[in-house]
Tab-separated table of C-alpha atoms in Angstrom:
chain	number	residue	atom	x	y	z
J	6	UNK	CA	39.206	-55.314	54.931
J	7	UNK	CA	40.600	-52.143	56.464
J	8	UNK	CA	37.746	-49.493	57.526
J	9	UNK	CA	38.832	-45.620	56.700
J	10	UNK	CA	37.659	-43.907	59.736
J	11	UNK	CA	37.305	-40.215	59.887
J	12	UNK	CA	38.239	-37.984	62.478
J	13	UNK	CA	36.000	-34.969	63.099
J	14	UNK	CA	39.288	-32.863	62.282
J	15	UNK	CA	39.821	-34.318	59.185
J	16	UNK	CA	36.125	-34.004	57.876
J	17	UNK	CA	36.990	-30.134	58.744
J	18	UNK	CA	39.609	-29.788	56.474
J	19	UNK	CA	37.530	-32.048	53.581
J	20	UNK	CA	35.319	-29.154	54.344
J	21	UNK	CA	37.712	-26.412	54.333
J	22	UNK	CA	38.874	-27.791	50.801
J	23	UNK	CA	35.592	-27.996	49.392
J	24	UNK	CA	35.118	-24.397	50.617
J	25	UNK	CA	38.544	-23.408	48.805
J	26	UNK	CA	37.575	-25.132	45.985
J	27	UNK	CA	34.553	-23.485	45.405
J	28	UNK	CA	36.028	-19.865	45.585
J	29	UNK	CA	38.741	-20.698	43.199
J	30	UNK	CA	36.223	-21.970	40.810
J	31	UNK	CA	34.300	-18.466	41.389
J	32	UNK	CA	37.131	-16.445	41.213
J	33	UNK	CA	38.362	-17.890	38.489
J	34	UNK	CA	35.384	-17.973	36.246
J	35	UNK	CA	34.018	-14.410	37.599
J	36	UNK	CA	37.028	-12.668	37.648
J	37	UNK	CA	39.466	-14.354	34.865
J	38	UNK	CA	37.972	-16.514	32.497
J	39	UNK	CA	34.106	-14.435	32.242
J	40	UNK	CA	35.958	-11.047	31.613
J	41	UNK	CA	38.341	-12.635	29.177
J	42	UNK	CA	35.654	-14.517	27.123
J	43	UNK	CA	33.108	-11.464	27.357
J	44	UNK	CA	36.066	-9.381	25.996
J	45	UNK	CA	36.834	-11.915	23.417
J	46	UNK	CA	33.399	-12.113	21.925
J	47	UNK	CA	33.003	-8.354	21.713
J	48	UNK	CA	35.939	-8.083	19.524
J	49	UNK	CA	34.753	-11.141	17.636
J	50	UNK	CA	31.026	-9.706	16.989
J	51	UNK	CA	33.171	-6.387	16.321
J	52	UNK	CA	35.688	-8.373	13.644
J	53	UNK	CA	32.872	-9.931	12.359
J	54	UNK	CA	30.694	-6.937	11.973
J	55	UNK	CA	33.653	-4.806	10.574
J	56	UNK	CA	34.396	-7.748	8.029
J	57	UNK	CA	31.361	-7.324	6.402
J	58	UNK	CA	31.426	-3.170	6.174
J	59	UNK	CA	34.589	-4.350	4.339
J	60	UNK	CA	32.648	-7.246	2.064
J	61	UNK	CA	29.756	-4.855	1.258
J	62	UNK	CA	31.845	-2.191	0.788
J	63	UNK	CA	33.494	-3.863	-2.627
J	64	UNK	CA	30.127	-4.100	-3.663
J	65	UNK	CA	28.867	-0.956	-2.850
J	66	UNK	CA	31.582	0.994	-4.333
J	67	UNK	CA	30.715	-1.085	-7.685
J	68	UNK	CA	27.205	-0.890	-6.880
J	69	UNK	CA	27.617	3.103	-6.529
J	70	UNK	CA	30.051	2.988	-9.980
J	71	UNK	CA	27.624	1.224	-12.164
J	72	UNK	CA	24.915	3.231	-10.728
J	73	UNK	CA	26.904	6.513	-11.884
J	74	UNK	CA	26.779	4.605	-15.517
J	75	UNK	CA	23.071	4.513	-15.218
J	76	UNK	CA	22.281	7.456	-13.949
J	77	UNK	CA	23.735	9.662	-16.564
J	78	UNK	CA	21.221	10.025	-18.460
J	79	UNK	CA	18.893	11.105	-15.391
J	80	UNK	CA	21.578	13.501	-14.360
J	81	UNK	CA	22.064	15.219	-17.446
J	82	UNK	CA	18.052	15.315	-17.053
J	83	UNK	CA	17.856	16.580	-13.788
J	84	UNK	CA	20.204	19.349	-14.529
J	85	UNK	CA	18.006	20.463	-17.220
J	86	UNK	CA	15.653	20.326	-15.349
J	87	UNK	CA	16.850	23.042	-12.780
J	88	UNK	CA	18.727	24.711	-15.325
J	89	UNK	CA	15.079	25.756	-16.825
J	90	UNK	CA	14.414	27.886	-13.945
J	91	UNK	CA	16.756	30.900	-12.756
J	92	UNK	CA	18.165	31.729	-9.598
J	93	UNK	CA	15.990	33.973	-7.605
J	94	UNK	CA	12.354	34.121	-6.241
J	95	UNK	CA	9.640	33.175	-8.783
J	96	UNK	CA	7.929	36.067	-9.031
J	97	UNK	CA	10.899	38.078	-9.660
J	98	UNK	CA	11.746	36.192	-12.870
J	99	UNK	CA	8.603	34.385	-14.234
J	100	UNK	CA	6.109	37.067	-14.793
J	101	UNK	CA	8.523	39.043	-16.996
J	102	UNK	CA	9.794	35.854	-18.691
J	103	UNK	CA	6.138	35.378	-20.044
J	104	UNK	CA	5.776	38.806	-20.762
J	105	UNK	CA	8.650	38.169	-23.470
J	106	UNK	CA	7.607	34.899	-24.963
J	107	UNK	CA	4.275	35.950	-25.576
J	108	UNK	CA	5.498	39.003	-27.145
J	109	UNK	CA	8.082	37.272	-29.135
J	110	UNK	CA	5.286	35.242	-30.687
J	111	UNK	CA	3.496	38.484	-31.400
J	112	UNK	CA	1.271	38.492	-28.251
J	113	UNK	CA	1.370	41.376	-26.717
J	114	UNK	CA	0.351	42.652	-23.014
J	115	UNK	CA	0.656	39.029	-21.401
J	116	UNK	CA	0.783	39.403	-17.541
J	117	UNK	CA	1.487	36.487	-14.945
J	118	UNK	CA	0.562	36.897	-11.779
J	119	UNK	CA	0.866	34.507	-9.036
J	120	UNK	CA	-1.972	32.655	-7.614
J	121	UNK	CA	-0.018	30.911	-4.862
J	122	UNK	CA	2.670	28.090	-4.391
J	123	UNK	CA	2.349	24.223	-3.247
J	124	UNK	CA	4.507	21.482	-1.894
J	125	UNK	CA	4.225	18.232	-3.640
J	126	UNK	CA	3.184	14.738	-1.200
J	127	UNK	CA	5.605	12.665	-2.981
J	128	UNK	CA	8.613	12.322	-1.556
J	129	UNK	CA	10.625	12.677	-4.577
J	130	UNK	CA	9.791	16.004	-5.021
J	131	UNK	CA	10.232	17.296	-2.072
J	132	UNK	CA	12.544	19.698	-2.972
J	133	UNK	CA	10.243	21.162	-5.441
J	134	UNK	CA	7.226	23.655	-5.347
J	135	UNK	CA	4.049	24.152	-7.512
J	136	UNK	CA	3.840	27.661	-8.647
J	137	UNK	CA	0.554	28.477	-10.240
J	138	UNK	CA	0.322	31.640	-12.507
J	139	UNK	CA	-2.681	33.340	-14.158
J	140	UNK	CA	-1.738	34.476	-17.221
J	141	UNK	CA	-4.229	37.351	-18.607
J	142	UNK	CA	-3.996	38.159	-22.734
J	143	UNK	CA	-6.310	41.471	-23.015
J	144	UNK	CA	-5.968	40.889	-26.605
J	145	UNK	CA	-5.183	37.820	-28.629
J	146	UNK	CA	-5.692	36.801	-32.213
J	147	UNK	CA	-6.832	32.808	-32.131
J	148	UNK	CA	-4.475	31.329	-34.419
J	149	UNK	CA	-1.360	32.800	-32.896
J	150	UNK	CA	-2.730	32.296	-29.376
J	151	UNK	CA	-2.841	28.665	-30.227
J	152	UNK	CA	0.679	28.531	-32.119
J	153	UNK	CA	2.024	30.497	-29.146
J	154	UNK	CA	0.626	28.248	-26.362
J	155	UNK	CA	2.177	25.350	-28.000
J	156	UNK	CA	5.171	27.034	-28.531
J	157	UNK	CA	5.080	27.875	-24.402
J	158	UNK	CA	4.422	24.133	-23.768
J	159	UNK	CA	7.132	23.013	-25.774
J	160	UNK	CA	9.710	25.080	-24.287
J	161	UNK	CA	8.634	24.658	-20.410
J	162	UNK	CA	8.733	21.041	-19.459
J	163	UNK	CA	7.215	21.956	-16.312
J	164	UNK	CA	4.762	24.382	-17.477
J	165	UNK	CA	1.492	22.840	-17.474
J	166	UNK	CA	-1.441	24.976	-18.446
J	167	UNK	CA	-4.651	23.710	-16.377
J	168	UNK	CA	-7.078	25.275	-17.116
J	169	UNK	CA	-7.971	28.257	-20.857
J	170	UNK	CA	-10.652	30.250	-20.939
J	171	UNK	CA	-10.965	32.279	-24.306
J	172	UNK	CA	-13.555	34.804	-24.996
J	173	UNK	CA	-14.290	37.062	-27.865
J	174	UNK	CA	-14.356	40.649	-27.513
J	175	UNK	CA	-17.933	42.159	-27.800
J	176	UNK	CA	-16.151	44.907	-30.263
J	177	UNK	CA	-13.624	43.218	-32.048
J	178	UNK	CA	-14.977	39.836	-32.386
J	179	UNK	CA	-11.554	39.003	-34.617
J	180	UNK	CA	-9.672	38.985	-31.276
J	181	UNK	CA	-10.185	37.385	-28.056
J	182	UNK	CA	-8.954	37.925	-24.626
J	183	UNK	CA	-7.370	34.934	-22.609
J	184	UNK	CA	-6.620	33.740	-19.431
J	185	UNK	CA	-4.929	31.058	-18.367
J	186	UNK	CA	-4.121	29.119	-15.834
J	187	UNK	CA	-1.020	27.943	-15.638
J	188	UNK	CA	1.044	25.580	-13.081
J	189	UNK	CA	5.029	25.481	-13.032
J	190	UNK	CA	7.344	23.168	-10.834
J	191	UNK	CA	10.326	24.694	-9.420
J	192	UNK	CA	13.189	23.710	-6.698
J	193	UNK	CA	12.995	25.448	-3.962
J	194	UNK	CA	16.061	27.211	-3.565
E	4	UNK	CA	53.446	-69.432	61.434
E	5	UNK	CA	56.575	-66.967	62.468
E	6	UNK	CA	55.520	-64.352	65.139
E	7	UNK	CA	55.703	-60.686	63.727
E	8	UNK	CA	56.151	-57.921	66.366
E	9	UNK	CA	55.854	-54.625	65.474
E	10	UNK	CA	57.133	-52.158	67.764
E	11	UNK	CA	56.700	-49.099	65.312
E	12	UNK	CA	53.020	-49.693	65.280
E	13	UNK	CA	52.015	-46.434	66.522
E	14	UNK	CA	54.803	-44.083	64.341
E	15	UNK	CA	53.963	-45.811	61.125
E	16	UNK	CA	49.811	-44.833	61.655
E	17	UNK	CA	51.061	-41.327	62.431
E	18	UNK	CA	53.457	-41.197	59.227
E	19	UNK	CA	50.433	-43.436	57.448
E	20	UNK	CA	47.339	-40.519	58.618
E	21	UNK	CA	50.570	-37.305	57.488
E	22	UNK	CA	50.618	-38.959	54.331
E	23	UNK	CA	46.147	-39.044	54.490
E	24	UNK	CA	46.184	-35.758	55.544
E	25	UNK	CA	42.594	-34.721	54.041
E	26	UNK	CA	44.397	-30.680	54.318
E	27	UNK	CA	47.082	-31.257	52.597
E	28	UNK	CA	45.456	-33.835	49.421
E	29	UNK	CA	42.547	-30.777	49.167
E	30	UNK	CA	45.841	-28.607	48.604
E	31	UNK	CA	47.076	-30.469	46.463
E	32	UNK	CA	44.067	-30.805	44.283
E	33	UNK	CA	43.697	-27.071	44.452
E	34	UNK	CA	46.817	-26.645	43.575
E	35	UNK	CA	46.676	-29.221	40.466
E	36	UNK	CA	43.593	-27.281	39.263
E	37	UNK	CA	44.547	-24.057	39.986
E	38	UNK	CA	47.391	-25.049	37.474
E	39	UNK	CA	45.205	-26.311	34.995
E	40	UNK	CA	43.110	-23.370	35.249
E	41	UNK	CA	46.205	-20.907	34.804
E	42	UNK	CA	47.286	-23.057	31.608
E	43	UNK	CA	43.124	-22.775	30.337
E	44	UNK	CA	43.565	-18.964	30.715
E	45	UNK	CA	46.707	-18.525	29.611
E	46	UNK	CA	45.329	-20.564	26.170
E	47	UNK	CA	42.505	-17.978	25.967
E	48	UNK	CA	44.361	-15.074	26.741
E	49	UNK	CA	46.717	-16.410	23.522
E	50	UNK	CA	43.361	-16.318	21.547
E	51	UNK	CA	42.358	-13.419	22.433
E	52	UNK	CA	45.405	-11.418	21.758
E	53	UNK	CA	45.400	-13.186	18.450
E	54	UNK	CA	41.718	-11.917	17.929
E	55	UNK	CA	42.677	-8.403	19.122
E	56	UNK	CA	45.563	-8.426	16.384
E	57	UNK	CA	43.398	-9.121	13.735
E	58	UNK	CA	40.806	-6.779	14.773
E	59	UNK	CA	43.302	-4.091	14.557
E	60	UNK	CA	44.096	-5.233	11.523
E	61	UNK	CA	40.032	-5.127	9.905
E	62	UNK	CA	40.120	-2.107	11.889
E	63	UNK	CA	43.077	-0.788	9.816
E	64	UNK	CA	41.712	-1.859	6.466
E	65	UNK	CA	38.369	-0.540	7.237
E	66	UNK	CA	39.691	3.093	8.132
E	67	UNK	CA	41.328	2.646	4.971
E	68	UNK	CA	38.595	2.477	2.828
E	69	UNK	CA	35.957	4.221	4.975
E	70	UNK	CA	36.198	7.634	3.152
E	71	UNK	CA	35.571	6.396	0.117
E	72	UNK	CA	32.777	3.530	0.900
E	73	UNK	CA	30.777	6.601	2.889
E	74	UNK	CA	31.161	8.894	-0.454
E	75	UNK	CA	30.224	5.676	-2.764
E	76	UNK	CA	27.036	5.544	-0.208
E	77	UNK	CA	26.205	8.935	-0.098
E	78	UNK	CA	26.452	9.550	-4.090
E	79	UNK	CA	24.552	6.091	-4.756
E	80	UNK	CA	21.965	7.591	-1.972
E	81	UNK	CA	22.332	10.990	-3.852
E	82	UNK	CA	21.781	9.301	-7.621
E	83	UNK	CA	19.152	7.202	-6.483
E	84	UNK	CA	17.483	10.409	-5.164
E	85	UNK	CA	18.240	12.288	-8.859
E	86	UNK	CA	16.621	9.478	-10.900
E	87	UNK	CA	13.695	9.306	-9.052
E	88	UNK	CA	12.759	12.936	-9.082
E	89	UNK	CA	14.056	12.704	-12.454
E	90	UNK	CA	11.365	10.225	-13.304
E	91	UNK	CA	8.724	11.768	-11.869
E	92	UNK	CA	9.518	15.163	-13.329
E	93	UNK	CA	9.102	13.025	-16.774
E	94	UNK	CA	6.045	11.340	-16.004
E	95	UNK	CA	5.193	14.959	-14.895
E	96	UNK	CA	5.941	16.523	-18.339
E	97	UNK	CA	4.491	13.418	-20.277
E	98	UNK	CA	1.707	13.566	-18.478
E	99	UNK	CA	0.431	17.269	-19.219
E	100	UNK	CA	-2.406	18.011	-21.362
E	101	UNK	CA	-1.227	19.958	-24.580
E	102	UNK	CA	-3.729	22.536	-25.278
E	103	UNK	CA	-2.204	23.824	-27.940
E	104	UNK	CA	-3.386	20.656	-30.481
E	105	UNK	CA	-6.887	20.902	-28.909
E	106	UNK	CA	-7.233	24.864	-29.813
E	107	UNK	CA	-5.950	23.730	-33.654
E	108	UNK	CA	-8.682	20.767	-33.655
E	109	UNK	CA	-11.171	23.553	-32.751
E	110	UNK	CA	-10.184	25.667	-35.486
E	111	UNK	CA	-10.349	23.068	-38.009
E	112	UNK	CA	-14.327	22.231	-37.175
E	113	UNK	CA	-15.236	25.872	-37.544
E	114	UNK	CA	-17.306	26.115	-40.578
E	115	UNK	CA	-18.270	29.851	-41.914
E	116	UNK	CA	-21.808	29.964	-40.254
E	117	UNK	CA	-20.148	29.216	-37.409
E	118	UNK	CA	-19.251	31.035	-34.396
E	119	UNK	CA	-17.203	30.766	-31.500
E	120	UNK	CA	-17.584	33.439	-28.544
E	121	UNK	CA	-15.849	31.305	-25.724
E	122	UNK	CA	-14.014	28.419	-24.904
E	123	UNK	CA	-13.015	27.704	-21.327
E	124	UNK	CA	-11.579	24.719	-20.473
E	125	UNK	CA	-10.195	22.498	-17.727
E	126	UNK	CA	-7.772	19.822	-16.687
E	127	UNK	CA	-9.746	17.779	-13.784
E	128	UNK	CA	-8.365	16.761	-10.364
E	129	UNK	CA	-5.748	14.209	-10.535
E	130	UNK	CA	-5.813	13.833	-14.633
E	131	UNK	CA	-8.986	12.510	-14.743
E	132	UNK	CA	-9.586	14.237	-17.712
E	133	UNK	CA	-10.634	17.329	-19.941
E	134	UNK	CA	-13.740	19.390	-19.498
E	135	UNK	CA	-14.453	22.019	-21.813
E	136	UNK	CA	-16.994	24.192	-22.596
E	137	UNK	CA	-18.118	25.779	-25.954
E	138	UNK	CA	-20.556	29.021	-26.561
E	139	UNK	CA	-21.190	29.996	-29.974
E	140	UNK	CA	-23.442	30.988	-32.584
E	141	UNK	CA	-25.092	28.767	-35.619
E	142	UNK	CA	-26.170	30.939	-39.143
E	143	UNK	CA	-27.849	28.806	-41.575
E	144	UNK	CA	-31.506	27.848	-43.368
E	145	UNK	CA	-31.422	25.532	-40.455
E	146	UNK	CA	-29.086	27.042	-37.475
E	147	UNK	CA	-29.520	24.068	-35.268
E	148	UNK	CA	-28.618	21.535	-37.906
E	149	UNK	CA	-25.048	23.810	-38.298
E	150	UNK	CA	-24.860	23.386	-34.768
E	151	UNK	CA	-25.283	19.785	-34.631
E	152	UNK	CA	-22.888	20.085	-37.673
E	153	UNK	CA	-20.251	21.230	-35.473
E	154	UNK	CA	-20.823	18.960	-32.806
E	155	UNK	CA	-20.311	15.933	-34.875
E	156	UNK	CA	-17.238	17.345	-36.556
E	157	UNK	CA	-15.612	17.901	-33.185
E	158	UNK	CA	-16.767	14.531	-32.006
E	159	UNK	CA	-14.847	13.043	-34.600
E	160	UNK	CA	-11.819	15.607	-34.767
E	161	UNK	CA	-11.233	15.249	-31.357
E	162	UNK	CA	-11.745	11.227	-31.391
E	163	UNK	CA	-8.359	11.034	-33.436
E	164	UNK	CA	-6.551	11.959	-30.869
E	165	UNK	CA	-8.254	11.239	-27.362
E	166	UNK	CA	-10.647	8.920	-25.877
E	167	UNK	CA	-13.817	8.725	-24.540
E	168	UNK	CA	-14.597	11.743	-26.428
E	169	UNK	CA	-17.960	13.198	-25.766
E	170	UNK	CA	-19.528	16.294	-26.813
E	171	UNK	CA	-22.661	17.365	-25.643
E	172	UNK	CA	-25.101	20.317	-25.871
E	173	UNK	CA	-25.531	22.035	-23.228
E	174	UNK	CA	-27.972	24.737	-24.859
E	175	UNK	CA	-29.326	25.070	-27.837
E	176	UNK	CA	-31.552	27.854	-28.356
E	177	UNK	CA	-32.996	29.710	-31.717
E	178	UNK	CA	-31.880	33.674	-31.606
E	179	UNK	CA	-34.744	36.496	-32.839
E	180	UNK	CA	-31.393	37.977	-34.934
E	181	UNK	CA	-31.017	37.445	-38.694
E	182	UNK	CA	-27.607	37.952	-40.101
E	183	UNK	CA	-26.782	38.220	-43.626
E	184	UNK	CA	-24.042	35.760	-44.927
E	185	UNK	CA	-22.887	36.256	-48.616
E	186	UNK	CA	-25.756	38.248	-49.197
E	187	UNK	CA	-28.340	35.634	-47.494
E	188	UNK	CA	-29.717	36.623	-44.780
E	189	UNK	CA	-30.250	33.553	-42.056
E	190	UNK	CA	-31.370	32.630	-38.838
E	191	UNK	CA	-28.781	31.906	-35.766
E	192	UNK	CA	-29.149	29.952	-32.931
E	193	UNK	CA	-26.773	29.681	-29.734
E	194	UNK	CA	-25.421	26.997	-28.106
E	195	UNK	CA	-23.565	26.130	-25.523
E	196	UNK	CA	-21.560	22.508	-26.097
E	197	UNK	CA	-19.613	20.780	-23.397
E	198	UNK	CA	-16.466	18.687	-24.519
E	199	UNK	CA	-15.729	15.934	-22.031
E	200	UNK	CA	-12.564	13.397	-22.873
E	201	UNK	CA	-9.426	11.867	-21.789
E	202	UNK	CA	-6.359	12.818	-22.786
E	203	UNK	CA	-4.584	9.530	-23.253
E	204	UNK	CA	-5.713	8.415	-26.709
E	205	UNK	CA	-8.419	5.490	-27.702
E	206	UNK	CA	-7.226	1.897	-26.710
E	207	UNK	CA	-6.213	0.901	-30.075
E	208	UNK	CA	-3.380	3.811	-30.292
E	209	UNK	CA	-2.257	3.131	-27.126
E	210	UNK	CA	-1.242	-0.207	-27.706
E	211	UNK	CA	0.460	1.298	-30.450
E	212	UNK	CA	4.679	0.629	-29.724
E	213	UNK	CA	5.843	3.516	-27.250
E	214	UNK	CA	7.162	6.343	-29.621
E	215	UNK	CA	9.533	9.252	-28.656
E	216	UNK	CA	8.704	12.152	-26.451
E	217	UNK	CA	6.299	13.770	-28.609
E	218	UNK	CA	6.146	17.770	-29.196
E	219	UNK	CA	3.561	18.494	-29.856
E	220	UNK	CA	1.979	21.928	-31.888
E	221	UNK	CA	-0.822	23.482	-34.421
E	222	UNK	CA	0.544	22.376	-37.752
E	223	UNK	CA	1.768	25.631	-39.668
């Protein structure tokens, strides 16, 4: 059997390999193969996450067309809805508004003031504000008062008279004078 | 045995420890692996570009369509947004106390020795419910009976439509005054009645099948 001796000079250079092999291993990994994995993945996670955008979005655009199928019965609503009110500050428009509808229905001198205005806590409506109107009859005959109030809450959806009070007058005990209380919601505009 | 001499003893260890050269092996491992490594990358690189293509190519297809995905989003966003105000705007209007039906149930419990000098109700916080309060004045042989007269009819009048009806007096009080009613003159009392009840009707209605948005108004 033939011994392998090793010269001091020799174990240097095993050495000197080892060391060489080392750095090309950490060069390699740190500055060729890391950067080009790390750059592969991002555009993976990127492919991946822009392939779904484009899954979901088939299903959001028929999602968002079936939606407009179902909704157009709200929308039509909704419109209504705003197209009750006018453009223009409240107060501008609503006092002489009731002036004319209680007139039209024969009761006359009807004045609205405002009492003040309200945001709603749902979220839904937070576009919308709570006006709230007294409405002051001087003079009133009861039957047409009452044919005339539920002519008013007929006509305004969002007219919602909280609270009536209805007294005789000491004089005329045939008529009565009225105030009401009245709340209205209205989009803020 | 034959002798063997060899005279090259020393050249062929030289050419023998070249050839073991520990320097030149380490190279050559190196080397081997450094080519192995270069084919590894050059592999991934391949990959890579192959993933970068078809990025470009999602990419592509997804500027495509952005546009109109971000409009689909924001009108499904803005629909979702109209049918929920829309329904509470209707829950809203369905839920608002009519007054108007109320003031023609009044009427029709009224009887001719019977007076009304105020009404002046209220919708409570929240919907809880209706409070009202009556004043009037009673003529009759016996004014508190016509009073109690009226509160019963309004009891029931008002139980058609509404639950938990109750109506309570408040006052009732016999008046010094005498007033003549088809030439009989009687005695009057006041009283003061307060009308408590909820608006939604008595359980038995409500389970009633859901009818169409009423409107609601004193029959003519």
């Amino acid at each position: 059997m033939s011994q392998v001796h090793i010269r001091k000079d020799q174990i240097q250079k095993i050495a000197l390999s080892t060391v060489g092999f080392v750095f090309l291993l950490y060069v390699y990994f740190n500055f060729f193969l890391g950067p080009l994995n790390r750059s592969r993945n991002t555009m993976l996670t990127a492919m991946k996450e822009k392939q779904s955008k484009l899954d979901s979005s088939k299903s959001e655009m028929s999602k968002a067309a079936s939606l407009e199928q179902q909704a157009k019965t709200a929308t039509t609503r909704f419109a209504a809805f705003k197209a009750l009110n006018p453009e223009g500050a409240p107060i501008a428009w609503f006092p002489p508004r009731i002036k004319v509808f209680f007139a039209n229905e024969q009761v006359d001198k009807a004045v609205a003031r405002l009492e003040g205005s309200f945001g709603f806590k749902q979220a839904e409506l937070a576009d919308w504000l709570r006006y709230n109107w007294v409405i002051n009859i001087p003079q009133a005959d009861y039957a047409r008062l009452g044919k005339a109030i539920a002519d008013l809450e007929n006509t305004e959806p969002l007219l919602s008279v909280t609270k009536i009070s209805i007294h005789s007058l000491q004089d005329q005990p045939q008529f009565q004078q009225v105030d009401l209380v009245a709340s209205n919601i209205i989009q803020k505009k | 045995m034959a002798l063997h001499l060899n005279l090259l003893h020393e050249e062929i260890l030289e050419h023998r420890q070249r050839q073991r050269d520990p320097l030149k092996i380490g190279i050559m491992v190196l080397v081997s692996f450094g080519v192995l490594m270069f084919l590894y990358y050059m592999w991934n690189a391949y990959r890579t570009l192959e993933i970068k293509g078809r990025l470009s190519v999602v990419e592509r297809d997804w500027a495509k369509v952005e546009p109109t995905v971000t409009a689909a989003q924001k009108r499904s966003t803005e629909l979702s947004n109209i049918i929920k105000t829309t329904r509470v705007l209707d829950e809203y209007v369905d839920n608002r106390f009519f007054w108007g039906p109320f003031l023609q149930k009044v009427a029709l419990c009224i009887a001719p020795n019977t007076q009304l000098t105020s009404i002046d109700g209220s919708v409570l916080e929240d919907n809880k419910g209706i409070a009202v309060s009556i004043e009037g004045v009673a003529a009759g042989r016996e004014p508190r009976a016509a009073a109690e007269d009226l509160r019963q009819m309004l009891t029931e009048q008002l139980a058609q439509s509404y639950g938990d009806v109750k109506v309570e007096f408040k006052a009732l009080e016999d008046l010094d005054t005498i007033v003549n009613v088809s030439g009989t003159n009687l005695a009057m009392a006041r009283y003061t009645l307060t009308v408590g009840f909820n608006p939604s009707p008595a359980a038995k209605t409500a389970a009633a099948s859901p009818s169409p948005r009423p409107t609601r108004g004193p029959k003519q």
